[in-house]
Short mmCIF file of C-alpha atoms and ligand atoms in Angstrom, two decimals:
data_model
loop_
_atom_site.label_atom_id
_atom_site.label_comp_id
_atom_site.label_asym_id
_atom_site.label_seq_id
_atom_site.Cartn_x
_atom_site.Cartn_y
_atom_site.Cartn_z
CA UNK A 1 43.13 -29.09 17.85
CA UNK A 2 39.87 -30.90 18.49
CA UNK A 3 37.56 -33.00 16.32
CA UNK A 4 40.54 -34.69 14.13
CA UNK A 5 38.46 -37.20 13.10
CA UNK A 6 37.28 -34.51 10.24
CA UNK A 7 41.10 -33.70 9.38
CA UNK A 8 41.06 -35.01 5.82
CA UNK A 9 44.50 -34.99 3.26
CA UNK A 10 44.16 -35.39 -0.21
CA UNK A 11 47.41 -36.26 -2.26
CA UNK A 12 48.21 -37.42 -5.24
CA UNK A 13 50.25 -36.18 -8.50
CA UNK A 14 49.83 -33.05 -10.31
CA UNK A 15 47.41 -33.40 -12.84
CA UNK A 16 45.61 -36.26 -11.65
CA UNK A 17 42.73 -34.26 -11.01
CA UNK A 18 42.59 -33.58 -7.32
CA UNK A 19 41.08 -29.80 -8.54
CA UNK A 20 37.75 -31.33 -10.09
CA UNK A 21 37.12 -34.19 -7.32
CA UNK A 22 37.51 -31.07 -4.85
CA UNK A 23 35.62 -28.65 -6.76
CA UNK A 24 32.58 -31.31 -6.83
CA UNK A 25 33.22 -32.08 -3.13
CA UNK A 26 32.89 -28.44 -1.83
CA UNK A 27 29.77 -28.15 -4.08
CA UNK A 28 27.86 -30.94 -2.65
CA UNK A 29 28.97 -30.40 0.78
CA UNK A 30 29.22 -27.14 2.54
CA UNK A 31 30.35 -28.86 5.64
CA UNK A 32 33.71 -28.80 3.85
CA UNK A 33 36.70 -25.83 4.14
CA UNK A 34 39.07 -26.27 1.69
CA UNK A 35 42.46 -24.49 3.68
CA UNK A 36 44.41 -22.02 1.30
CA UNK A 37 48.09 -23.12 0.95
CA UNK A 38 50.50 -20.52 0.97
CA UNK A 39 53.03 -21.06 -2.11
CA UNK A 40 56.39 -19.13 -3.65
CA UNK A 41 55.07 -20.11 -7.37
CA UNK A 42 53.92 -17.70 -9.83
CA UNK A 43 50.26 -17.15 -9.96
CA UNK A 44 48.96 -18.77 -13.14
CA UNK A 45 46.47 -17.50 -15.65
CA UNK A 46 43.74 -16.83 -13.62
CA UNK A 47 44.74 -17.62 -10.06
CA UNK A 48 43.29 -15.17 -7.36
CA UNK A 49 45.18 -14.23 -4.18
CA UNK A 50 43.68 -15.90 -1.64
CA UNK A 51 41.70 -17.49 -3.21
CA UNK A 52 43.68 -20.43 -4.62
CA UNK A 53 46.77 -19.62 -2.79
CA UNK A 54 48.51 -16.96 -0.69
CA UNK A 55 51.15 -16.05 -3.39
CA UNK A 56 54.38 -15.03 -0.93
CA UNK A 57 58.04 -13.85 -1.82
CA UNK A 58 61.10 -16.71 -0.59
CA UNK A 59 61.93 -14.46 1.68
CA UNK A 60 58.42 -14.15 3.44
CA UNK A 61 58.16 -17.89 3.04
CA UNK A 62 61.00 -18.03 5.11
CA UNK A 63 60.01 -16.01 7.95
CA UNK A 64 56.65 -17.76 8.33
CA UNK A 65 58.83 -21.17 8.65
CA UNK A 66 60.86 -19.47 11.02
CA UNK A 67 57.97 -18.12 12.90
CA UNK A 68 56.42 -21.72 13.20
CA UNK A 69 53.30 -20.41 10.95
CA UNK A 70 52.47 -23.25 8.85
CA UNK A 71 51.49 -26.56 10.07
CA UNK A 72 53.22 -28.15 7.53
CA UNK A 73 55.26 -27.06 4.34
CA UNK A 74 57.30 -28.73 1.95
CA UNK A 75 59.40 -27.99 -1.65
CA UNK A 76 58.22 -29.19 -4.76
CA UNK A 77 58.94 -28.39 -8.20
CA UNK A 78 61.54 -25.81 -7.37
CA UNK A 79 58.91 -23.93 -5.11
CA UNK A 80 58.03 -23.81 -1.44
CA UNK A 81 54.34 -24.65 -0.21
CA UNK A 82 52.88 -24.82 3.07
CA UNK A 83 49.72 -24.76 5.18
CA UNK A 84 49.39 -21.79 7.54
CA UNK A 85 48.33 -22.68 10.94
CA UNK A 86 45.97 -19.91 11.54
CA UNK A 87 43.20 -20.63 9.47
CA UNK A 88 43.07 -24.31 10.00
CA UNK A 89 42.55 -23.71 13.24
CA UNK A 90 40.27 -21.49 13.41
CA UNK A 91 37.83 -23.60 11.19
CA UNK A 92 38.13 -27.03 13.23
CA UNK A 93 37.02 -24.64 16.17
CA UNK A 94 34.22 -23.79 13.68
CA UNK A 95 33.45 -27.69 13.18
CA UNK A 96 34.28 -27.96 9.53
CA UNK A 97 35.77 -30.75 7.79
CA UNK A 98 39.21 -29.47 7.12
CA UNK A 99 40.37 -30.18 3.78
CA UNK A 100 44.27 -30.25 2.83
CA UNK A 101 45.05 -31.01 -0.82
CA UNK A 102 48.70 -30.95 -0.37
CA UNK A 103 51.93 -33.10 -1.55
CA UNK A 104 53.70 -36.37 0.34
CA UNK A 105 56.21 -34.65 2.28
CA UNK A 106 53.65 -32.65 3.51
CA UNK A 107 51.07 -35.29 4.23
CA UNK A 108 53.50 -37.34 6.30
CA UNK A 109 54.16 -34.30 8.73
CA UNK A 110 50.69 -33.68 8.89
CA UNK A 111 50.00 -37.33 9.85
CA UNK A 112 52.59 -37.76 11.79
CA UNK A 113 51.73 -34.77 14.01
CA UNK A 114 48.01 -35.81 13.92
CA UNK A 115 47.69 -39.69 13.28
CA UNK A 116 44.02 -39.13 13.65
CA UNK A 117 43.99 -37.56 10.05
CA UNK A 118 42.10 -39.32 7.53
CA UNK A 119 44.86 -39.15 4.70
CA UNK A 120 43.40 -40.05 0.78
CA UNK A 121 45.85 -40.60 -1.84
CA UNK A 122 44.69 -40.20 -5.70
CA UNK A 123 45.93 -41.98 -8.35
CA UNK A 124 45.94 -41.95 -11.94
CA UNK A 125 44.86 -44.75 -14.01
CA UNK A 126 48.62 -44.86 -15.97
CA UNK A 127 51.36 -42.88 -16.61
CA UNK A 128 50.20 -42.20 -19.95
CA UNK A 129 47.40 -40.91 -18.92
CA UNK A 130 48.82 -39.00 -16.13
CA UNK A 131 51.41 -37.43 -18.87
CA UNK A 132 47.70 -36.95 -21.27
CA UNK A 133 46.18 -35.07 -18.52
CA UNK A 134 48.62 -32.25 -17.11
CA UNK A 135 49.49 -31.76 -20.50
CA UNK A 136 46.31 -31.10 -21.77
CA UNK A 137 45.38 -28.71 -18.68
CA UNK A 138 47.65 -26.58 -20.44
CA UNK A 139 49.22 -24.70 -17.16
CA UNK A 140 52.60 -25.77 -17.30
CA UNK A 141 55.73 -25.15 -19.22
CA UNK A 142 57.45 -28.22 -20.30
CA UNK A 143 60.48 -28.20 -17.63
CA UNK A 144 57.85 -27.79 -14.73
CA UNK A 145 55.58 -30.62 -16.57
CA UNK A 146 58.97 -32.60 -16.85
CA UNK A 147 59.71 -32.03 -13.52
CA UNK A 148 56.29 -33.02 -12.24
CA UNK A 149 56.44 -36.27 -14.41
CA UNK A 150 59.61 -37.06 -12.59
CA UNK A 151 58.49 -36.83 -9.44
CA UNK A 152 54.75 -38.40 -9.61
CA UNK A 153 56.62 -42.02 -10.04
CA UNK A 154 58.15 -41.16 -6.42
CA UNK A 155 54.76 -40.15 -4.86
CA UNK A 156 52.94 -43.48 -6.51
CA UNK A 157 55.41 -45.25 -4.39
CA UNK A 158 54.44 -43.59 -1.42
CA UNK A 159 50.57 -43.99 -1.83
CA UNK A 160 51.22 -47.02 -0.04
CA UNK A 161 51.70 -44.96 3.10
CA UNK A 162 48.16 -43.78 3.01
CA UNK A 163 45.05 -44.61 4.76
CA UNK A 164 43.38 -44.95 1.55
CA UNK A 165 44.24 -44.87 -2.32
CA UNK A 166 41.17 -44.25 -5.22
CA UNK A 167 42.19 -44.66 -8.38
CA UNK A 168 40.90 -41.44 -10.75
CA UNK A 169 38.97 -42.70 -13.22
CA UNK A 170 36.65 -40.49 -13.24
CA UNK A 171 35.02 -37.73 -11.28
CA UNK A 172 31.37 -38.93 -10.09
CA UNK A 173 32.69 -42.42 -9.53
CA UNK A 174 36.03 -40.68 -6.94
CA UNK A 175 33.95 -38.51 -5.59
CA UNK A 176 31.64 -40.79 -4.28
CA UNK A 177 34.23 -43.11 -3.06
CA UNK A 178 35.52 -40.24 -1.51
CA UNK A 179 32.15 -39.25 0.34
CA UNK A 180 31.71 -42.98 1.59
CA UNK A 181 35.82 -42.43 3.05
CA UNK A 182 34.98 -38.96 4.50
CA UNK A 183 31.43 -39.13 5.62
CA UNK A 184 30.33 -35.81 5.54
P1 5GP B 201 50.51 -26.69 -7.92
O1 5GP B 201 51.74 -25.90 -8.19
O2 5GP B 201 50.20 -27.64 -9.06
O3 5GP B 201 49.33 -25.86 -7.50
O4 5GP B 201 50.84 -27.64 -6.67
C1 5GP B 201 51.95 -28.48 -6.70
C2 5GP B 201 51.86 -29.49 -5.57
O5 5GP B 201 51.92 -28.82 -4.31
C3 5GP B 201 50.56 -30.31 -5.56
O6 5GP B 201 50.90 -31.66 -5.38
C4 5GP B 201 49.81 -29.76 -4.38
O7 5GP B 201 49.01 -30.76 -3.78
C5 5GP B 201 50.94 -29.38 -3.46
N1 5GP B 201 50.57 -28.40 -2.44
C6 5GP B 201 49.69 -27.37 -2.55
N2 5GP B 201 49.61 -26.72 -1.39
C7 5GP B 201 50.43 -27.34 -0.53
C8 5GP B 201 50.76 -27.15 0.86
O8 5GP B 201 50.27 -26.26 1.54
N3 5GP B 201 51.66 -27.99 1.40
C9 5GP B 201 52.24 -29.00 0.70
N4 5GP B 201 53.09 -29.80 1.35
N5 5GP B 201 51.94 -29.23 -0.59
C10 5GP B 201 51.05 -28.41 -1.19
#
């Protein structure tokens, strides 16, 4: 892979609001490729194949590990994620900014294959208001929302690994700390 200086990870727990700083970033800057995660989850209310993730069965998960597809992949919440390799690739060879929003297992492969990656990790203001948000996006049942709780106070720990940390205040304020990090 060339050009790794524009190899960006994004981190942080679910339902701090990674979705809306990224949304805003792709906007703004067209210079940025999100990469598609591949994922064993469910689709959820209005999730698109391809779109926000390649939905795949366990077992095809499986084969794609054993294969050596994904540049990195990782469980969380009872479900298997990963980033295939293909794509990524094929966009740094395009000279985009490749963008993974992906979890800390993840992240440290990634950056441990590629040290050159920029890696970002989000934050949420509290606890409380960590708990305030995923609730209120509504996408969760409670034992995945419990489950998610549980393991955001293990991924705070490990924000200290990062190149960077922003806490999520709110969106226009992160996103432009973001911009000055990236430097699109
Ligand atoms: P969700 O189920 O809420 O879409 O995602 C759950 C977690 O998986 C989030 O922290 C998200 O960043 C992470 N995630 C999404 N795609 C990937 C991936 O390709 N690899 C890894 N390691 N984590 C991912």
């Amino acid at each position: 892979m060339k050009n790794l200086n524009k190899f960006i990870i994004l981190t942080g727990p679910s339902g701090v609001g990674k979705g809306t700083v990224i949304k805003e970033l792709l906007d703004k800057y067209k210079n940025i490729w999100l990469s598609i995660s591949a994922t064993t989850r469910a689709p959820r209310n209005g999730e698109k194949e391809g779109e926000n993730y390649y939905f795949l069965s366990e077992k095809r998960f499986k084969e794609m590990i054993e294969k050596n597809l994904f540049l990195e992949w990782a469980q969380f919440a009872g479900n298997y994620y990963g980033t295939p390799l293909s794509s990524v690739n094929a966009k740094i060879e395009d000279g985009y900014i490749v963008l993974l929003e992906i979890e800390v297992e993840g992240a440290k492969q990634v950056k441990c294959r590629y040290p050159e990656a920029i890696s970002i990790f989000l934050l949420p203001p509290s606890h409380e208001e960590l708990e305030r948000r995923i609730r209120g996006r509504g996408t969760e049942k409670e034992e995945s929302i419990n489950k998610r709780l549980i393991r955001s106070s293990y991924e705070i720990e490990k924000s200290k690994e990062f190149d960077f940390s922003v806490v999520n205040h709110n969106v226009d304020e992160t996103t432009k700390k973001i911009i000055k990090i990236i430097n699109p």
